[in-house]
Tab-separated table of C-alpha atoms in Angstrom:
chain	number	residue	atom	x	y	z
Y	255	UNK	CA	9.260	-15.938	27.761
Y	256	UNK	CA	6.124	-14.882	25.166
Y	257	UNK	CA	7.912	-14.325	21.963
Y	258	UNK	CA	6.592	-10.964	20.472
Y	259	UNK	CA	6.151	-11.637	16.623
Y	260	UNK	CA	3.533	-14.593	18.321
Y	261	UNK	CA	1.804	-11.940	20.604
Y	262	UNK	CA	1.705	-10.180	16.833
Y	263	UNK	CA	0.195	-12.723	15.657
Y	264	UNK	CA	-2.663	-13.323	18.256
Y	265	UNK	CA	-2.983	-9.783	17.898
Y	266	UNK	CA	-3.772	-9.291	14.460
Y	267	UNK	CA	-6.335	-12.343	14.716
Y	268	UNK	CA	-7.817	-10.394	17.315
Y	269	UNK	CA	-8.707	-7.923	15.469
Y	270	UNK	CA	-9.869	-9.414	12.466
Y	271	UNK	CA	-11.003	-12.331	14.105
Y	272	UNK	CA	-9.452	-15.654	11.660
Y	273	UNK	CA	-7.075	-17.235	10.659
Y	274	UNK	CA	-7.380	-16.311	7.319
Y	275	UNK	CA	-7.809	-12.394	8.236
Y	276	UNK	CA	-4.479	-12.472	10.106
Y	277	UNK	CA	-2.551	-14.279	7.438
Y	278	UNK	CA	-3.695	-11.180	5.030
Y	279	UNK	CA	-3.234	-8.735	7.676
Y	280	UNK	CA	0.254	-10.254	8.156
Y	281	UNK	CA	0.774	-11.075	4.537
Y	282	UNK	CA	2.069	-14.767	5.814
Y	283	UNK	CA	0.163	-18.337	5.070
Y	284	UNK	CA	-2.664	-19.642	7.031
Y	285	UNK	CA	-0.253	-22.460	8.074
Y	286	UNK	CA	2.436	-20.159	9.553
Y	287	UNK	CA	-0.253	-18.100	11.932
Y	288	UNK	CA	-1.400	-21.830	12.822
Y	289	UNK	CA	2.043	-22.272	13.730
Y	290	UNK	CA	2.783	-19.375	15.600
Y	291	UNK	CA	-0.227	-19.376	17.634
Y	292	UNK	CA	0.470	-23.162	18.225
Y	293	UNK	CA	3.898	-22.036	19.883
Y	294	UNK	CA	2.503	-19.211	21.856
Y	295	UNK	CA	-0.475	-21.590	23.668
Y	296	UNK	CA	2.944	-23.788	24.885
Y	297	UNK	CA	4.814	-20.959	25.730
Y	298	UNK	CA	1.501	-19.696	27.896
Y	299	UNK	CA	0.507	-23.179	29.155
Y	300	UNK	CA	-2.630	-22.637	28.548
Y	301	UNK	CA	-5.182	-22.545	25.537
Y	302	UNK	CA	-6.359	-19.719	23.719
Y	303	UNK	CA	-8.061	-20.886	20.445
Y	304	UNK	CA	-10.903	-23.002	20.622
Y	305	UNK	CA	-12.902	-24.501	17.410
Y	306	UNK	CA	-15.722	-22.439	16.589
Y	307	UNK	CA	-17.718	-23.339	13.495
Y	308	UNK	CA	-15.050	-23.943	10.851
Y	309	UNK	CA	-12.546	-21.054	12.233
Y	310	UNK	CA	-12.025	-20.894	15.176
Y	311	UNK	CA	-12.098	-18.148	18.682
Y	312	UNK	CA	-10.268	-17.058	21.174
Y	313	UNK	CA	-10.645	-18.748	24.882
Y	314	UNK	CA	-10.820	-16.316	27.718
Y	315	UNK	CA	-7.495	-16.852	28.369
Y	316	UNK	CA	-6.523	-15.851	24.287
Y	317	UNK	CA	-8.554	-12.650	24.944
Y	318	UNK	CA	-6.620	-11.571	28.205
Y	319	UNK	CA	-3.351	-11.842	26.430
Y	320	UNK	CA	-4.723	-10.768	22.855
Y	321	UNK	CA	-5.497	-7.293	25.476
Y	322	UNK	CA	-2.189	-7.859	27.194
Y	323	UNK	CA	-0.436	-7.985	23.351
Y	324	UNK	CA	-1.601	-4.770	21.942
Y	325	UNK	CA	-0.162	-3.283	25.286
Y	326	UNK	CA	2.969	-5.036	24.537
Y	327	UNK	CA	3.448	-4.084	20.818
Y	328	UNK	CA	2.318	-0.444	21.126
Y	329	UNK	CA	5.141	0.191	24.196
Y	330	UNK	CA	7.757	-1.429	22.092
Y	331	UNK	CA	6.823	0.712	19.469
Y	332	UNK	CA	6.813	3.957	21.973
Y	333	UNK	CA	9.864	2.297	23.387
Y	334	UNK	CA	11.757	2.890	19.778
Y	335	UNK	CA	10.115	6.420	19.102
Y	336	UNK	CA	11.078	7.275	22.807
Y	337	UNK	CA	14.946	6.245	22.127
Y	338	UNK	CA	15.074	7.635	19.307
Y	339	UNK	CA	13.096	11.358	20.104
Y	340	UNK	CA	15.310	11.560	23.101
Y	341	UNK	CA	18.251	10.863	21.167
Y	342	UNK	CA	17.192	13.938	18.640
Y	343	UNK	CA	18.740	12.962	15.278
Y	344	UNK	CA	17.935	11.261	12.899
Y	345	UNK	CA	19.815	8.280	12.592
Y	346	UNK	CA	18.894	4.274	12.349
Y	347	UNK	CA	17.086	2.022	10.188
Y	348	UNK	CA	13.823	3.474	8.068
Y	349	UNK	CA	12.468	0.643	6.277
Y	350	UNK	CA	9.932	2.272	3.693
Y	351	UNK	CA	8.094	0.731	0.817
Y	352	UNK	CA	6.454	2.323	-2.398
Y	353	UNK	CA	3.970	1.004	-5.235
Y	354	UNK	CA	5.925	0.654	-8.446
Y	355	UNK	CA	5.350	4.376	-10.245
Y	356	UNK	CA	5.927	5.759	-6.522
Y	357	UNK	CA	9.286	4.444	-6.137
Y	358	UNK	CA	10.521	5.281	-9.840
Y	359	UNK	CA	8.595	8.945	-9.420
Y	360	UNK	CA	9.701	9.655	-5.797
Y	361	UNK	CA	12.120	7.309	-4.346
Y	362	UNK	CA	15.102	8.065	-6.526
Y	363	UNK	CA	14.355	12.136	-4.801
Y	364	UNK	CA	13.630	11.563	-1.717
Y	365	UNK	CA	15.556	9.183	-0.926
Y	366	UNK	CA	18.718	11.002	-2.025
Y	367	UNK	CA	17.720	13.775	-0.217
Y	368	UNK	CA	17.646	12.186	3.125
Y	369	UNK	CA	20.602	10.681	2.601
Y	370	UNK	CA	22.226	13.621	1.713
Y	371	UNK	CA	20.849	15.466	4.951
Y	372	UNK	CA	20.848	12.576	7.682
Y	373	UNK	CA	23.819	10.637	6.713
Y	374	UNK	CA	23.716	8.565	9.910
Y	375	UNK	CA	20.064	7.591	8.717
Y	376	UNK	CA	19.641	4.344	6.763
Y	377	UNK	CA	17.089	3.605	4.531
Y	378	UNK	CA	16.775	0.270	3.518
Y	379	UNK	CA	13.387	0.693	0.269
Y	380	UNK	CA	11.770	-1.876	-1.607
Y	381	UNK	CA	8.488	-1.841	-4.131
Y	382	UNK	CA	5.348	-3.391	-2.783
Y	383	UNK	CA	1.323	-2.881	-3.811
Y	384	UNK	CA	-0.258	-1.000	-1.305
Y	385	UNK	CA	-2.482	-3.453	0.368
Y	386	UNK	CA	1.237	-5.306	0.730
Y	387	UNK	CA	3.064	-2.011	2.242
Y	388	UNK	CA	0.292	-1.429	4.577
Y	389	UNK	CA	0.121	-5.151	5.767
Y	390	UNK	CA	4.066	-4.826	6.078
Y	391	UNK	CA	3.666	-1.156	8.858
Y	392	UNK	CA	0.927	-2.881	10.693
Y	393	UNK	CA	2.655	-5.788	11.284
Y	394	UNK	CA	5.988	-4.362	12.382
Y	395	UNK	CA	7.982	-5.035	8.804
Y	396	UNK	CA	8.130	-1.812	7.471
Y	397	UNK	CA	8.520	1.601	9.125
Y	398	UNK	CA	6.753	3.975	6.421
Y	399	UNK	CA	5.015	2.466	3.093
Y	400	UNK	CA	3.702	5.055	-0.110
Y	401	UNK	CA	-0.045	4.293	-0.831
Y	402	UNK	CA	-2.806	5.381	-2.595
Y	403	UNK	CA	-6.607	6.519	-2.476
Y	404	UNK	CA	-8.466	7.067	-6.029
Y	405	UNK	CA	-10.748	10.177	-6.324
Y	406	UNK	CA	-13.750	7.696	-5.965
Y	407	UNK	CA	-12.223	4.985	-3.877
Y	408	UNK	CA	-10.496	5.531	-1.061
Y	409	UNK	CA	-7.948	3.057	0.646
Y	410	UNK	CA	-9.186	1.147	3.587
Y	411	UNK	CA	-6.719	1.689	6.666
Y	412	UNK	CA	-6.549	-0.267	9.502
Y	413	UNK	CA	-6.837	1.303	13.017
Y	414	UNK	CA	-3.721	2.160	14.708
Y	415	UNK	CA	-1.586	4.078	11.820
Y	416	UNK	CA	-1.623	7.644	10.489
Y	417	UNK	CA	-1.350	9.350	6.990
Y	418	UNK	CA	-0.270	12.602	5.440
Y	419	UNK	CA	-0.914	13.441	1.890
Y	420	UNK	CA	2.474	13.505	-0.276
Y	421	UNK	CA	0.711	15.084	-4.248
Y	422	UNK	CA	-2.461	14.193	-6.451
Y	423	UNK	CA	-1.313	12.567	-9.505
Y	424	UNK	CA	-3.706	13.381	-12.003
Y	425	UNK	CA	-3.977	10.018	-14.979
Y	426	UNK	CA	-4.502	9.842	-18.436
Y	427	UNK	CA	-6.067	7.141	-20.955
Y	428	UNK	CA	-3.147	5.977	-22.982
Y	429	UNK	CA	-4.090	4.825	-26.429
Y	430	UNK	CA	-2.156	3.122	-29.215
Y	431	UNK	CA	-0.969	6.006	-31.807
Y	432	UNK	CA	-3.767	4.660	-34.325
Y	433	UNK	CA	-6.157	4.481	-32.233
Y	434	UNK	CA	-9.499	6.256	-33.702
Y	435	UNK	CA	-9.549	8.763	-30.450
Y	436	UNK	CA	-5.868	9.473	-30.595
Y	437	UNK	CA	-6.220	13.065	-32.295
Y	438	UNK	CA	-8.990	13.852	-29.381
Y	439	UNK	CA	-8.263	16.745	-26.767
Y	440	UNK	CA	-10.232	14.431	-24.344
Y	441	UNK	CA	-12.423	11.461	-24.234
Y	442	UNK	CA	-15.264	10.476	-22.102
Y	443	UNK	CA	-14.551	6.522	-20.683
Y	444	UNK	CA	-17.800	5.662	-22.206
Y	445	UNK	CA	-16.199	6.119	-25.716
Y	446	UNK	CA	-14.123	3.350	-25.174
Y	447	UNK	CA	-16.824	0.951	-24.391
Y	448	UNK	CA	-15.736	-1.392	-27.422
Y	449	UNK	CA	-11.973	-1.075	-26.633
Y	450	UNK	CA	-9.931	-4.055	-24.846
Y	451	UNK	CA	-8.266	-2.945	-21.344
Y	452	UNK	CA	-5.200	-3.882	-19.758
Y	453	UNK	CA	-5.186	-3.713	-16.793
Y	454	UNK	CA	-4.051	-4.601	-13.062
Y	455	UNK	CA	-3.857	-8.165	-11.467
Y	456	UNK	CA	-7.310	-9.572	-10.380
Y	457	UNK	CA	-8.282	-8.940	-7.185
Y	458	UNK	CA	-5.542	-5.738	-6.687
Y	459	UNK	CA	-6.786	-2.644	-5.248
Y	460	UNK	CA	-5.985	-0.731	-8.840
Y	461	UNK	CA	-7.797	-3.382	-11.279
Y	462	UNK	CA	-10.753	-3.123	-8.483
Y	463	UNK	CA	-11.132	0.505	-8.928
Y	464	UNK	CA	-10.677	0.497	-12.803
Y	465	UNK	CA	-13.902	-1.820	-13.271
Y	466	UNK	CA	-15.825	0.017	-10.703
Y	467	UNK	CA	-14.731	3.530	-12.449
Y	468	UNK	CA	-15.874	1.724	-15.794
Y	469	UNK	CA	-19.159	0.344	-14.618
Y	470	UNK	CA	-20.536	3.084	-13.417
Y	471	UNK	CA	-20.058	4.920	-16.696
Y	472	UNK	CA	-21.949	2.064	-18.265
Y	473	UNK	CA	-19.249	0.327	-19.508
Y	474	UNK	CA	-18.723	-3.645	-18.976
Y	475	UNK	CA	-14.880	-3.704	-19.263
Y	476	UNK	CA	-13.741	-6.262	-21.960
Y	477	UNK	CA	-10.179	-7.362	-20.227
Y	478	UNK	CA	-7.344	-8.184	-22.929
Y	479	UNK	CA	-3.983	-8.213	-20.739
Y	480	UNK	CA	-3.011	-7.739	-16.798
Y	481	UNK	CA	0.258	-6.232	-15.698
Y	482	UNK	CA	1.273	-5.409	-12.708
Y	483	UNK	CA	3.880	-2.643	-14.060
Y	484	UNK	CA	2.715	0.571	-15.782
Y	485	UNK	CA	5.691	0.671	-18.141
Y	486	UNK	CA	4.704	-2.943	-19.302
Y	487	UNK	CA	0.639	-1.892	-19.565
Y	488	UNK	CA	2.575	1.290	-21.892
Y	489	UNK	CA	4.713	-1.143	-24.082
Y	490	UNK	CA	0.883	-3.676	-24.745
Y	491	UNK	CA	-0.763	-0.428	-25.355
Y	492	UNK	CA	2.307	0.654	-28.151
Y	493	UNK	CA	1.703	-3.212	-29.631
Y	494	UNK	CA	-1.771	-1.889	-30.372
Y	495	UNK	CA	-3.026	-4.841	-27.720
Y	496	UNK	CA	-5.681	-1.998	-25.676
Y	497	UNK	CA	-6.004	1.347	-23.967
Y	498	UNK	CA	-4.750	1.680	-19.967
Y	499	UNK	CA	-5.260	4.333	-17.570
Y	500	UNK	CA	-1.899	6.100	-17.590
Y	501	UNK	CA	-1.135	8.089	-14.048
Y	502	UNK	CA	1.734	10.591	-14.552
Y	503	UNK	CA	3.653	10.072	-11.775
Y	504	UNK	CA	6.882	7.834	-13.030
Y	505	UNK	CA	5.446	7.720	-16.382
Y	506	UNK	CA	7.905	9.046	-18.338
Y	507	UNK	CA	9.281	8.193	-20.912
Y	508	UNK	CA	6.383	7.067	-22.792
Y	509	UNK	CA	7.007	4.184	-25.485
Y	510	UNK	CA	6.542	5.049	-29.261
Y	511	UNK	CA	3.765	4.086	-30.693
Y	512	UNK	CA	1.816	5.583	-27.463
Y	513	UNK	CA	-0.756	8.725	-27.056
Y	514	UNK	CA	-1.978	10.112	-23.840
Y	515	UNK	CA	-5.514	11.832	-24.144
Y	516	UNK	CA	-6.911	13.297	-20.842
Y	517	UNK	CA	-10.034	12.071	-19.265
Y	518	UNK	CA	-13.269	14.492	-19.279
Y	519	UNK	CA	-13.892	13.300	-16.077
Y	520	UNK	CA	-10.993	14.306	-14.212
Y	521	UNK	CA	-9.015	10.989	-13.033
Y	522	UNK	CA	-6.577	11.587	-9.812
Y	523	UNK	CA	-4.415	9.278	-7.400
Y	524	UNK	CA	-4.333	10.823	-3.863
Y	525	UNK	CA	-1.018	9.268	-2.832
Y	526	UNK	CA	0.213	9.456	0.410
Y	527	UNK	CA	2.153	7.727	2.891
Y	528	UNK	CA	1.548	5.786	6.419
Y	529	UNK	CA	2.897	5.141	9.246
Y	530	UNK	CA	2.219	3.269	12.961
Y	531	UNK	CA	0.297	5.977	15.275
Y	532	UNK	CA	2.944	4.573	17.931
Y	533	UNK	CA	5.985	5.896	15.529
Y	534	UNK	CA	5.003	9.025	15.546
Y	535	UNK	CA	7.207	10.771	17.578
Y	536	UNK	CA	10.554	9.091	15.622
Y	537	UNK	CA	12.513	12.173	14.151
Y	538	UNK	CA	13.536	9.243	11.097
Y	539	UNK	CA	9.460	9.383	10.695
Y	540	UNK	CA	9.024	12.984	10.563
Y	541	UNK	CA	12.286	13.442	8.477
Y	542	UNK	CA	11.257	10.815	5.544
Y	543	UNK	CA	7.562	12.007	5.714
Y	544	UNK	CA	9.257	15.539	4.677
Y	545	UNK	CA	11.152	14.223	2.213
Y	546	UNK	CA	8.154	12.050	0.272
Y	547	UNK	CA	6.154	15.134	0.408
Y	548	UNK	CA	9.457	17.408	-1.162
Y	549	UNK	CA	10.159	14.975	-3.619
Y	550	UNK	CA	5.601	14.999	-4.366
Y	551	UNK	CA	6.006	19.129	-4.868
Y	552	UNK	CA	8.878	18.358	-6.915
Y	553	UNK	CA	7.159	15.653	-9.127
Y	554	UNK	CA	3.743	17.293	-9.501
């Protein structure tokens, strides 16, 4: 019997073709796709990896059931939205997941809503960075995850899931109180070419965007502090340790010690959440999709 989280497995090295690319598609270790695909050539009897270079490719037999597994995972899928469309309520497990100023700005809404409405629906939530939440729907782990484009750089999706806008959160810069640009009605980025940042973790979507945003207003970014929480960014920024971009979506309330100037060129999340194409005809989908967008209208 081929165990489906293997067939997964080989599929998501399929389609990004190593072993590295499907341990960050999967958001698992190197190691544990070795592993899995280790177990799935004995459970085959056959090989389907063969050393290529350093990494390594599938064997004609690995492509015929890396074909044979998006088949598989995309009727299972179907299978659940069939169930649970023919059934016609919504009821079940949602598993959903949020960045951290989505959950505090939407969740608590939202998710009280449904409950309120669908009381045979359970959501089970948790906060995760986007890249994280979309790694988590593609590879089975999470029903519905709360992501995020910036005006000037979008998201990368992977084939197979679908996305509906849930608001535009517009974002500030947030400056200490004595900050020499504190009394300004708005500020330019290039003004605070001399200022320290705080910012995101290396190599996170958000921190990627910021120096990319900053660069190409001339400014080489002079990092002072990374945090992965806005509200901790908010409290450096009240120490007087740097300026942040300040989104207002689950912003409030905003330390002492902290001003918010707008931006003169205008600075906007497009948030939204995704789903698996296959998923689409779940009424759970459709209802929580609702509900994020309700609780957006609300929050905007």
């Amino acid at each position: 019997m081929l165990n489906l989280e293997r067939l997964r497995t080989l599929d998501a090295l399929a389609r990004h073709g190593s072993v590295s690319g499907a341990a960050a598609a999967l958001h698992i270790t190197t190691s544990a796709v070795s592993q899995q695909l280790a177990k799935l050539e004995r459970e085959a009897g056959q090989r389907l990896l063969a050393k290529h270079g350093r990494g390594v490719r599938l064997t004609d037999a690995g492509r015929l059931l890396a074909e044979h597994a998006t088949r598989i995972l995309s009727q299972v899928e179907l299978a659940q939205a069939d169930l649970e469309a023919q059934r016609g309520q919504v009821a079940g497990e949602l598993r959903i997941s949020a960045f951290p100023t989505a959950a505090r700005g939407l969740f608590p809404l939202a998710l009280a809503a449904l409950r309120e409405e669908h009381p045979a629906l359970r959501v089970r939530s948790r906060e995760l960075e986007p890249e994280q939440g979309i790694a988590g729907v593609v590879r089975g782990d999470l029903d519905l995850a709360v992501v995020l484009d910036w005006y000037n750089k979008p998201m990368p999706l992977p084939d197979g899931l679908v996305k509906a806008p849930v608001l535009d959160d517009p974002a500030d810069v947030a400056l200490p109180a004595g900050h020499r640009l504190a009394g300004r009605d708005e500020i330019d980025l290039a003004e605070l070419a001399e200022d320290e940042w705080i910012t995101w973790g290396e190599g996170e979507f958000c921190h990627e965007w910021l120096m990319f945003t900053l660069r190409s207003r001339g400014v080489e970014p002079v990092i002072g502090h990374r945090a992965a929480e806005s509200h901790t960014q908010l409290a450096l920024v009240s120490a007087g340790l740097g300026v942040c971009i300040a989104p207002v979506l689950g912003r409030h309330p905003v330390p002492d010690g902290v001003v918010t100037v707008p931006l003169k060129q205008r600075v906007v999340r497009h948030i939204f959440v995704v789903w698996r194409a296959d998923a689409d005809r779940r009424p759970s989908i459709r209802a929580a999709v609702h509900g994020l967008q309700e609780a957006g209208r609300k929050a905007g």
